[in-house]
Short mmCIF file of C-alpha atoms in Angstrom, two decimals:
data_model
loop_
_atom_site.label_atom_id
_atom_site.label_comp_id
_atom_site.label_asym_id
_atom_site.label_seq_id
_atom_site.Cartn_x
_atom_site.Cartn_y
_atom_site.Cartn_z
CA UNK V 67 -52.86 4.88 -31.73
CA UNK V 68 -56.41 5.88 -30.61
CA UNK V 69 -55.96 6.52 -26.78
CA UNK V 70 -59.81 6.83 -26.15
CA UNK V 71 -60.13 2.94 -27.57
CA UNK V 72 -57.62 2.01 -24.10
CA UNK V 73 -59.22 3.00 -22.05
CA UNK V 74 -61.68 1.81 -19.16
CA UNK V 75 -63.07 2.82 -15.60
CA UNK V 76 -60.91 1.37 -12.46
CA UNK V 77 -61.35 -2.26 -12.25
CA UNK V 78 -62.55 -4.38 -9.74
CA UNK V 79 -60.99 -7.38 -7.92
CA UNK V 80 -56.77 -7.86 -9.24
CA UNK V 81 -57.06 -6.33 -12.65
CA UNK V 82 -55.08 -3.06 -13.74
CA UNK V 83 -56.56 0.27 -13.62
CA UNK V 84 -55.80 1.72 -16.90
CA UNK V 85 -55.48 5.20 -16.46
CA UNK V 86 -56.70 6.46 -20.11
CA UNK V 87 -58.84 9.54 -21.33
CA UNK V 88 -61.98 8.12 -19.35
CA UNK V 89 -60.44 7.42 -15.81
CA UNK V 90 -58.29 10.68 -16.01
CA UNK V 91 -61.66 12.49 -17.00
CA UNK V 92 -63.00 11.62 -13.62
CA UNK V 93 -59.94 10.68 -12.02
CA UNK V 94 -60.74 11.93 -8.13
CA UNK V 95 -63.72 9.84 -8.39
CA UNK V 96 -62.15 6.93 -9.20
CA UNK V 97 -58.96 7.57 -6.92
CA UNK V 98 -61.58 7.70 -4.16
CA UNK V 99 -62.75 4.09 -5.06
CA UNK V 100 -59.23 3.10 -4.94
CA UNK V 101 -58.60 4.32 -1.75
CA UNK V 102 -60.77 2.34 -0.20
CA UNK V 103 -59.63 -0.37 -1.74
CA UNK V 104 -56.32 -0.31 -0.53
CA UNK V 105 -52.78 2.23 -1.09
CA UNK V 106 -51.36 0.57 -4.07
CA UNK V 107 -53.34 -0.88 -7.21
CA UNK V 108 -51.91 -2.66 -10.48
CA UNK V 109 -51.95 -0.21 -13.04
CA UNK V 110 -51.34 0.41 -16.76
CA UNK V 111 -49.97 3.77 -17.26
CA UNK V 112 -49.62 3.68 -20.67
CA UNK V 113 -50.17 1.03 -23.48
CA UNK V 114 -47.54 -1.48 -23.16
CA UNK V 115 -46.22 0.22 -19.56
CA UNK V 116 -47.31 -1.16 -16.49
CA UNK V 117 -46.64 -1.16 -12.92
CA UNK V 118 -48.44 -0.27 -9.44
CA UNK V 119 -49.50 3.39 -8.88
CA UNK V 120 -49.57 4.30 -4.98
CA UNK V 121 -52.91 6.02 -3.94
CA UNK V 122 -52.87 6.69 -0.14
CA UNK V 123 -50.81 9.80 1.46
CA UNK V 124 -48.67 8.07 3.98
CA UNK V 125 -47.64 5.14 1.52
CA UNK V 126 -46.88 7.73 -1.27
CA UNK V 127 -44.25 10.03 1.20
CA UNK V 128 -43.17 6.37 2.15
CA UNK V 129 -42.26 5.52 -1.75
CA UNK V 130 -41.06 8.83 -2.68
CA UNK V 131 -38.04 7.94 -0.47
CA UNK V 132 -37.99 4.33 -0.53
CA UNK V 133 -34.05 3.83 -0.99
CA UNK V 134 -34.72 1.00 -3.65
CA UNK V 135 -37.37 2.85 -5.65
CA UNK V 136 -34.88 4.30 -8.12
CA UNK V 137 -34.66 6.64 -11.11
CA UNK V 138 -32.31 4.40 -13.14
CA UNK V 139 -34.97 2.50 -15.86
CA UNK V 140 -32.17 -0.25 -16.74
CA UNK V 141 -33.90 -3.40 -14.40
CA UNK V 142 -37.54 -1.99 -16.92
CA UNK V 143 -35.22 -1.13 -19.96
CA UNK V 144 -36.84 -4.02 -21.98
CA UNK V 145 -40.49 -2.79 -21.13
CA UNK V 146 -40.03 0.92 -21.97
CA UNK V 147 -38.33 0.49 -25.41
CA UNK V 148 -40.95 -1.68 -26.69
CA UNK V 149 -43.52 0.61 -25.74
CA UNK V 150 -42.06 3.32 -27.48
CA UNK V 151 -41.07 5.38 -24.20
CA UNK V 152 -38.04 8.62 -24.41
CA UNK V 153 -38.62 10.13 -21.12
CA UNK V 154 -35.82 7.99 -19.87
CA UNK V 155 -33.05 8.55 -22.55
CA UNK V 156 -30.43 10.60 -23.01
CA UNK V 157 -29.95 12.21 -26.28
CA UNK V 158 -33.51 11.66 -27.47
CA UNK V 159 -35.87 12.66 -24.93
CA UNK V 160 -35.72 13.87 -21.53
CA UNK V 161 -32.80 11.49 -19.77
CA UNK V 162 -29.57 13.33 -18.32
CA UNK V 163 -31.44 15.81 -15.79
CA UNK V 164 -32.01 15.51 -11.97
CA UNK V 165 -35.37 14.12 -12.36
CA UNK V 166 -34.17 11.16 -13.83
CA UNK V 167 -31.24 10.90 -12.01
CA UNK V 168 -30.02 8.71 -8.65
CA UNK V 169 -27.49 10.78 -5.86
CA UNK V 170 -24.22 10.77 -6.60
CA UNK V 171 -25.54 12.32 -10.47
CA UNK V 172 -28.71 13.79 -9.18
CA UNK V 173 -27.00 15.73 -6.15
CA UNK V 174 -24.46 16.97 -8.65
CA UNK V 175 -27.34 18.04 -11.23
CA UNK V 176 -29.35 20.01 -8.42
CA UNK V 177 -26.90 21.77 -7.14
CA UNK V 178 -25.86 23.19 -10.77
CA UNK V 179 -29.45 24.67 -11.45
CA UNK V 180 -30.57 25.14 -7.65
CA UNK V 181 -28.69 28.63 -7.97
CA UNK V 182 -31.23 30.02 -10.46
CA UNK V 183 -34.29 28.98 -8.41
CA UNK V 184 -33.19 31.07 -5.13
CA UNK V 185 -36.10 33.02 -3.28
CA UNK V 186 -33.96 36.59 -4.48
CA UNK V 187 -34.08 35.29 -7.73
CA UNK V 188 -37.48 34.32 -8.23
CA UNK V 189 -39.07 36.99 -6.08
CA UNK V 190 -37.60 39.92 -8.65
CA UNK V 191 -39.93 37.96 -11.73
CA UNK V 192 -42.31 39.21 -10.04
CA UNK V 193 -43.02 42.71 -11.88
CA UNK V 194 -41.98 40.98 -15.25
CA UNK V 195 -44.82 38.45 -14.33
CA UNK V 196 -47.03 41.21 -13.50
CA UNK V 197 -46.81 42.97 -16.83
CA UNK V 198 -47.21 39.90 -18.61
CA UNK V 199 -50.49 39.29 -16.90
CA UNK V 200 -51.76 42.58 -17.45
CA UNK V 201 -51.06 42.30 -20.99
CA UNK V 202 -52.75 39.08 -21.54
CA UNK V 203 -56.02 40.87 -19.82
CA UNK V 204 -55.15 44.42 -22.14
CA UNK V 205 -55.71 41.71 -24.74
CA UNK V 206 -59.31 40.34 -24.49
CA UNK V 207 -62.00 42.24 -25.74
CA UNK V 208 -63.98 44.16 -23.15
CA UNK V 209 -66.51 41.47 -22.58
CA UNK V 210 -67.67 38.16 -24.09
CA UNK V 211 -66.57 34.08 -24.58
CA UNK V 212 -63.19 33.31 -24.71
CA UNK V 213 -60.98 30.21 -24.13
CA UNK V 214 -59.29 31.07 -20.53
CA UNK V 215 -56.55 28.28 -21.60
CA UNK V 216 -55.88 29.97 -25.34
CA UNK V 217 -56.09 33.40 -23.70
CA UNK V 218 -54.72 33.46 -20.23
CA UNK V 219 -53.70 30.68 -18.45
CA UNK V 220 -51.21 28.98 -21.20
CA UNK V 221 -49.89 31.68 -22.72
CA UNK V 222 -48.54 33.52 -19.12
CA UNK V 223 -46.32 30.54 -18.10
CA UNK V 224 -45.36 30.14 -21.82
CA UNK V 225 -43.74 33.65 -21.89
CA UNK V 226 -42.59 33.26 -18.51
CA UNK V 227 -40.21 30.30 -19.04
CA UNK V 228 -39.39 31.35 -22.60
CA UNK V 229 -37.84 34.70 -21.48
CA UNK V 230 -36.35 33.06 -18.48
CA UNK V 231 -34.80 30.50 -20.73
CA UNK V 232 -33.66 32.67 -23.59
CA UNK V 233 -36.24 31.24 -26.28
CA UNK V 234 -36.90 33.61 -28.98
CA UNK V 235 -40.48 34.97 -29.54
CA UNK V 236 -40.98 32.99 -33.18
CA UNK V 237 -40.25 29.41 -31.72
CA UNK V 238 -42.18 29.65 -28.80
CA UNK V 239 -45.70 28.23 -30.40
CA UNK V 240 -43.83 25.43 -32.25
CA UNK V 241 -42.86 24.64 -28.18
CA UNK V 242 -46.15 25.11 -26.61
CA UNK V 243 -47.24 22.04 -29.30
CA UNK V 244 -44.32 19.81 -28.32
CA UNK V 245 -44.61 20.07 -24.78
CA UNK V 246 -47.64 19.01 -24.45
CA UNK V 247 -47.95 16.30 -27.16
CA UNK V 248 -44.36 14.80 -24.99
CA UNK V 249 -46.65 14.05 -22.26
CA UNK V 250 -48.78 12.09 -24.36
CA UNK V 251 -47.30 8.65 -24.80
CA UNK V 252 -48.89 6.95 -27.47
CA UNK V 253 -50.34 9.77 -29.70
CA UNK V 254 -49.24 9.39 -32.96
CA UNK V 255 -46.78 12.61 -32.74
CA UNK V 256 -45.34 11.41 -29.33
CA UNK V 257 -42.47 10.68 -30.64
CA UNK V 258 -41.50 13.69 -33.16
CA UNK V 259 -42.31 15.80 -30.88
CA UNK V 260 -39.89 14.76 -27.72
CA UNK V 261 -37.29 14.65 -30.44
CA UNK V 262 -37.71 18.10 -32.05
CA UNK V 263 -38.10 19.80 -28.74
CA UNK V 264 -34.87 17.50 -27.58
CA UNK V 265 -33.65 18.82 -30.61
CA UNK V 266 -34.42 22.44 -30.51
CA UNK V 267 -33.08 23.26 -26.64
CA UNK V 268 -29.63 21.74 -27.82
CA UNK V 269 -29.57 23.40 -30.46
CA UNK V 270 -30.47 26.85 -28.56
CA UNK V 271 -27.94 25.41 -25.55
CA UNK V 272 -25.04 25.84 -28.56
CA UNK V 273 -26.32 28.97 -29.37
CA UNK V 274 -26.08 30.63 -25.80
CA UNK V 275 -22.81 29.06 -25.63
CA UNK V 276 -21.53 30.84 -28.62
CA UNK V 277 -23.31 33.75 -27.69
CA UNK V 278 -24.47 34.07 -24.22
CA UNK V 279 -26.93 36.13 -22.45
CA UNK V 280 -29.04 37.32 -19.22
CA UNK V 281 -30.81 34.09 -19.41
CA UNK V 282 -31.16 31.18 -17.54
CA UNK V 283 -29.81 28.42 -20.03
CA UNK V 284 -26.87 30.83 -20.79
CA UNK V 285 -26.21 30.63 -16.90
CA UNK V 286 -26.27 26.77 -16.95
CA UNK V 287 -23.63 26.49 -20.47
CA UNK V 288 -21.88 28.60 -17.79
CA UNK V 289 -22.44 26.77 -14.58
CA UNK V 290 -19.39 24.92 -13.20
CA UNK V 291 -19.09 23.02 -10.03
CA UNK V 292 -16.12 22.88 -8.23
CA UNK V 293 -15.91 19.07 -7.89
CA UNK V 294 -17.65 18.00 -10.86
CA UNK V 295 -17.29 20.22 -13.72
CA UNK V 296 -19.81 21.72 -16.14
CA UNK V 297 -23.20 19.85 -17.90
CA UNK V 298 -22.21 17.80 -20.30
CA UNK V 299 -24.60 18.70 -23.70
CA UNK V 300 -26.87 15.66 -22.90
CA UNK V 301 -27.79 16.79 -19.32
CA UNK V 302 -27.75 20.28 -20.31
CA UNK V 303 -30.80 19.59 -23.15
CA UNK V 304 -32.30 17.30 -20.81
CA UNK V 305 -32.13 19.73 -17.94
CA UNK V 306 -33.69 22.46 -20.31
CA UNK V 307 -36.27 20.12 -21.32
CA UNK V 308 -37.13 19.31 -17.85
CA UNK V 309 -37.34 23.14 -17.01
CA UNK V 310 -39.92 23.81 -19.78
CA UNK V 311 -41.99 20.85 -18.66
CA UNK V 312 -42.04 21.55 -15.40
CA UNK V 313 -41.98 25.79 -15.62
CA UNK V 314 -44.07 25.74 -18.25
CA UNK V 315 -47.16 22.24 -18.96
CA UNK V 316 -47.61 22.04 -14.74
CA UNK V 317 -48.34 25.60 -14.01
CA UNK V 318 -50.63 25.97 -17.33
CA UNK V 319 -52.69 23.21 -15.31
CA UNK V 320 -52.28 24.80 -12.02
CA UNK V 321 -53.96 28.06 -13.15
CA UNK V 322 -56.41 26.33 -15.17
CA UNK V 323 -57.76 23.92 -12.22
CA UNK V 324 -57.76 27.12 -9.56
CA UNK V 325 -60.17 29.20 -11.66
CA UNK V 326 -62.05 26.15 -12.83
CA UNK V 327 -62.23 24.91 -8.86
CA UNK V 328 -63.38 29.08 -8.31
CA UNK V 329 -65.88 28.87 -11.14
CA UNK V 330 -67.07 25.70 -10.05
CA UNK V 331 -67.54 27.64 -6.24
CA UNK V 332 -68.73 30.87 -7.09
CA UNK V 333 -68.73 31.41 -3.29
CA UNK V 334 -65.21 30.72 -2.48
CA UNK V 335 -64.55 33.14 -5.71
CA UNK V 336 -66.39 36.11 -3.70
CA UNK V 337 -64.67 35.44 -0.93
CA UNK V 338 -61.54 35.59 -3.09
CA UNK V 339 -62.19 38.54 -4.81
CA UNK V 340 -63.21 40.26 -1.05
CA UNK V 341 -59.99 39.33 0.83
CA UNK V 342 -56.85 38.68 -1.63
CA UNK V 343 -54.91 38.16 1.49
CA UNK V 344 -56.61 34.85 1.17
CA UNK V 345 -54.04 34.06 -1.60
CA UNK V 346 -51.16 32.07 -0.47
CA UNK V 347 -53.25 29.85 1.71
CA UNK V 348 -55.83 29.38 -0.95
CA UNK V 349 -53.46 28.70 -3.64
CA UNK V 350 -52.32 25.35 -1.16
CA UNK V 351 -55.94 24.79 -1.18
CA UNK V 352 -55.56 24.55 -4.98
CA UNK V 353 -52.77 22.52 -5.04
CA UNK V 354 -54.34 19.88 -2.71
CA UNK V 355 -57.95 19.91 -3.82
CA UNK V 356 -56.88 19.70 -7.76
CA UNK V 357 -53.06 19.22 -8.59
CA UNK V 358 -52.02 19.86 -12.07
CA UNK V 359 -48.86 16.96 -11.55
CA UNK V 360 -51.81 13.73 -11.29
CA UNK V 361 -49.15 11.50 -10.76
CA UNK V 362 -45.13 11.48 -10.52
CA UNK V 363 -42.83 9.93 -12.87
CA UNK V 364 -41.68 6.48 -12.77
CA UNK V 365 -39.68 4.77 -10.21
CA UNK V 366 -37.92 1.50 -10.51
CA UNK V 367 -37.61 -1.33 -8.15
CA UNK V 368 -33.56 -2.06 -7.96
CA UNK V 369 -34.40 -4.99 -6.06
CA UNK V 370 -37.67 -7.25 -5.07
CA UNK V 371 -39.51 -5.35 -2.70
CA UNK V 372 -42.83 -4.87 -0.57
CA UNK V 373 -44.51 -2.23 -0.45
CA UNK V 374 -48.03 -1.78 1.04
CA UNK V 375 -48.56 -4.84 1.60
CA UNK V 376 -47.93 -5.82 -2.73
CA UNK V 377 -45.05 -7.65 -3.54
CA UNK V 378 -43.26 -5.63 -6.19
CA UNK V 379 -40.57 -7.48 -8.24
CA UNK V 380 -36.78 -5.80 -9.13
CA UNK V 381 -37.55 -3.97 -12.25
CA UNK V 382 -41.20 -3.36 -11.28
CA UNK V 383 -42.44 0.19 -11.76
CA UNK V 384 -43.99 2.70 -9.26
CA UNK V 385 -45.70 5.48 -9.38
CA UNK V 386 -47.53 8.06 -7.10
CA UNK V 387 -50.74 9.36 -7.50
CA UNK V 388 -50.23 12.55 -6.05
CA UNK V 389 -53.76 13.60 -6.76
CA UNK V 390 -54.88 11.00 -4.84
CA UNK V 391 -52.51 11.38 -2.35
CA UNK V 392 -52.71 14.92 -1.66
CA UNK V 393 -56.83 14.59 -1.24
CA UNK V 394 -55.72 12.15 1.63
CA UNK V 395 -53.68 13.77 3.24
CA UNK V 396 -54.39 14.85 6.63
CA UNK V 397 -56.46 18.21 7.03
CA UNK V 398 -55.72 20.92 9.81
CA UNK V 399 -59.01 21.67 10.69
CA UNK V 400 -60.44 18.01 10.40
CA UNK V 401 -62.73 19.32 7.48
CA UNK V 402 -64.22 17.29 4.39
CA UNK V 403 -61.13 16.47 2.20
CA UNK V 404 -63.46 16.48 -0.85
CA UNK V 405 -64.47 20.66 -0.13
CA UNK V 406 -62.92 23.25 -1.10
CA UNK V 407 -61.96 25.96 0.94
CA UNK V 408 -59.71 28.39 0.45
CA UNK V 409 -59.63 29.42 4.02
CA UNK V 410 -57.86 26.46 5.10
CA UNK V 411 -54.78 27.39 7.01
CA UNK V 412 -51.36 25.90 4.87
CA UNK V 413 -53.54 22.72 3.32
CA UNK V 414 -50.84 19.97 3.52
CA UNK V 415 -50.50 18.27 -0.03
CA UNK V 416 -47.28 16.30 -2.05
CA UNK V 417 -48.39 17.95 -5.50
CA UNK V 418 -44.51 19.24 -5.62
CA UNK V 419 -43.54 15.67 -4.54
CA UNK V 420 -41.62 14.87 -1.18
CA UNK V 421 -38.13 14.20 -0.95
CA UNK V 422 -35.08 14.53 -3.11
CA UNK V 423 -36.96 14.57 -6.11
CA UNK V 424 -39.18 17.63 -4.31
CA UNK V 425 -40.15 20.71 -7.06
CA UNK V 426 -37.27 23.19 -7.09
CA UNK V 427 -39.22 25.27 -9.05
CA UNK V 428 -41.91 25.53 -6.73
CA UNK V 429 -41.37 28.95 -5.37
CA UNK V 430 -41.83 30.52 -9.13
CA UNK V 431 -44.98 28.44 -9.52
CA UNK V 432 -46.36 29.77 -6.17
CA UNK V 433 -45.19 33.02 -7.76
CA UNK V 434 -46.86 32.48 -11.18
CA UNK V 435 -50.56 31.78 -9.56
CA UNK V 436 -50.68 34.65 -6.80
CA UNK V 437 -50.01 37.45 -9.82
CA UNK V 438 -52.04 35.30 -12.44
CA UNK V 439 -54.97 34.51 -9.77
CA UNK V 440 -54.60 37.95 -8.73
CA UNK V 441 -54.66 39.90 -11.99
CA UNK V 442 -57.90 37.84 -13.31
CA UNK V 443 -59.44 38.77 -9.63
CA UNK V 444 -58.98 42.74 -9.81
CA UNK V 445 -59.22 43.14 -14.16
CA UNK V 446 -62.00 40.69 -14.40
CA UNK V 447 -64.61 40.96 -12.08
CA UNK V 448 -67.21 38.86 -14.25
CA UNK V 449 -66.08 35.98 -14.64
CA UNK V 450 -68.11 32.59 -15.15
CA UNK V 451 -68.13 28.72 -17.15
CA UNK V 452 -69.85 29.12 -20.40
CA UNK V 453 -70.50 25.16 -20.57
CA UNK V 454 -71.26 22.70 -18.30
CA UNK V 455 -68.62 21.76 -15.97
CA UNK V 456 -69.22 18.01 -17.23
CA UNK V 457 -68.56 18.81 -20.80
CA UNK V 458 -65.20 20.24 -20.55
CA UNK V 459 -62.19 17.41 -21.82
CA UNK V 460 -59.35 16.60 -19.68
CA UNK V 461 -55.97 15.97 -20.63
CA UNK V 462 -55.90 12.54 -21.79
CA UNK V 463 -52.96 10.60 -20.62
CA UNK V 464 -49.94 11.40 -19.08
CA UNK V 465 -48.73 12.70 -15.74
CA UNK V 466 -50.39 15.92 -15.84
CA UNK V 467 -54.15 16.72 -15.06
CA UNK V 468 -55.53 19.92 -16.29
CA UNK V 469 -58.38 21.38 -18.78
CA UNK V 470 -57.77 20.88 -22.31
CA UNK V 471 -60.10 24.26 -23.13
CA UNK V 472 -62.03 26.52 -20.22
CA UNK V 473 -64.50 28.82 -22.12
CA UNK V 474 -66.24 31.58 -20.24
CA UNK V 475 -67.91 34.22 -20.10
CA UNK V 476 -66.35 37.50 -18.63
CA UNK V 477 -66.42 41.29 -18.35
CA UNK V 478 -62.94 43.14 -17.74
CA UNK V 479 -63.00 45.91 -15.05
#
């Protein structure tokens, strides 16, 4: 299916914004014109999947706990199998892990992994990260054009999730492809792709359980809660699938919309480069100003509902814009949402969602962006677009919002 022929701008009056290649292209535009429309809009997410998608700040931390907005797809079941959708199921695409999941199974499921994401833990990647960095920059030629995505920014979180999941070295480009054609409902290898990256993590999961070692997904074959046993071999490939998604496609996008938001502001980039103390507030400022998660997974109505003033039927679906949502939420300093500045103190911003369902692996993508952001900083002190900002093409469906290619031009130190 040719995505491109879907889509169309946001509509006017009661019809569905279809959030294809040429909304998501200039999506904060158009979230902007939805805003002032109202906090919820019809919307067609996919082709064949629709729902309402939630655009204003206080109604989005309002849905993201709403106690019948639920994970479990069954009252939508009919809708999502005959458009093709896996991100639901168990055994073929991405079902059996905490994101999909409703407490009692999604308390259980957190508390299994939560252990590998503690601050001790994820503050010792650190060097590891470091190194990688550096050797991504060792890499480039002295000076030149380059693609920042092919060079930098996708291949850092790549080896970063692969080591701390125990993939070997020779798979890990055959995963790169799959994870990001599985956010990509509709494209003609949508479906080939969830299942041979369903299939390869449980396949590795038997692997480490035959053979263990100092890696995360041989910790999790391992992982045993006192009450409710081990993960069975459906949550533990969905769990691992959900791991590289989220380690792995989100922070690709983070580090690709921070130095495109920098290039884009060459004087928030000096400022940068001046004061690198700037970094943990500025990489908030990120997150808020250009979030790499556009909008959260589905929820399900378990019962009819109203929310925002729309009347949303039992087995409607819901999702949050939390690009929109984060450029509406409230500012410290009473500034223009729509500027960036890095100086902001602690930008508030739902791009690791709000609630249950909040981003355990946020810490390591905070992580990921100061050494990243840093590294390119002090090894690359030239460092500039080498097209116009207009020309470069967005990811073109899916939850995720992020650069498909960032050429520039650069000088390493």
């Amino acid at each position: 299916m040719d995505t491109h022929q879907q889509a169309r701008p946001v509509s006017d009056g009661d019809e569905r914004v279809v959030m294809g290649p040429e909304f998501k292209a200039d999506a904060h535009r158009q979230y902007a014109r939805l805003r002032a429309k109202g906090p919820i809009h019809p919307a067609q997410f996919f082709p064949g999947i629709t729902g309402w998608v939630v655009v204003d700040y206080d109604l989005a931390r309002t849905t993201l706990t709403h106690p019948a907005l639920l994970k479990d797809p069954q009252p939508a079941a009919e809708m999502l199998e005959a458009a093709g959708f896996l991100g639901h199921k168990r055994g073929t695409g991405f079902g059996g892990q905490m994101l999909e999941a409703d407490p009692p199974e999604h308390t259980r499921l957190r508390r299994l992994v939560s252990g590998a994401f503690s601050p001790k833990r994820t503050a010792e990647m650190e060097p590891r990260i470091t190194q990688i960095a550096d050797q991504l920059v060792d890499a480039m030629p002295p000076s030149g054009e380059l693609d920042l995505v092919e060079a930098f920014t996708a291949p850092l979180p790549v080896a970063v999730i692969a080591e701390l999941l125990g993939i070997p070295e020779a798979d890990r480009q055959d995963f790169r492809r799959w994870t990001s054609l599985a956010f990509q409902v509709g494209h003609p290898e949508y479906a080939s792709a969830v299942a041979s990256l369903h299939g390869f993590l449980r396949q590795l999961a038997d692997d480490k359980r035959r053979a263990p070692g100092d890696d995360l997904l041989s910790a999790l074959v391992a992982a045993r809660d006192e009450d409710d046993g081990r993960l069975s071999q459906d949550e533990l490939a969905g769990t691992a699938a959900l791991l590289v998604i989220a380690g792995h496609e989100t922070t690709v996008n983070l580090l690709g919309n921070a130095v495109l938001a920098l290039l884009q502001h060459p004087g928030q980039l000096r400022l940068l480069r001046e004061d690198l103390g700037l970094l943990p507030d500025a990489i908030e400022e990120f997150l808020r100003y250009d979030t790499s998660v556009e909008r959260t997974t589905n929820r399900y109505a378990a019962e009819d509902l109203e929310l925002g003033g729309v009347r949303i039927p039992r087995g409607g679906i819901v999702a949050v814009a939390l690009a929109s949502a984060s450029r509406d939420a409230p500012l410290p300093d009473g500034g223009d949402p729509d500027v960036l500045d890095i100086t902001r103190p602690a930008a508030r911003h739902l791009s690791f969602g709000h609630g249950i369902h909040h981003c355990l692996g946020a810490p390591l993508a905070r992580l990921e962006a100061r050494v990243a952001l840093r590294t390119l900083l002090t090894r690359v002190p030239h460092l500039e677009l080498a097209v116009p900002a207009d020309s470069l093409h967005w990811f073109p469906a899916g939850m995720v919002r992020g650069v498909l290619s960032l050429p520039v031009r650069y000088r390493t130190a």
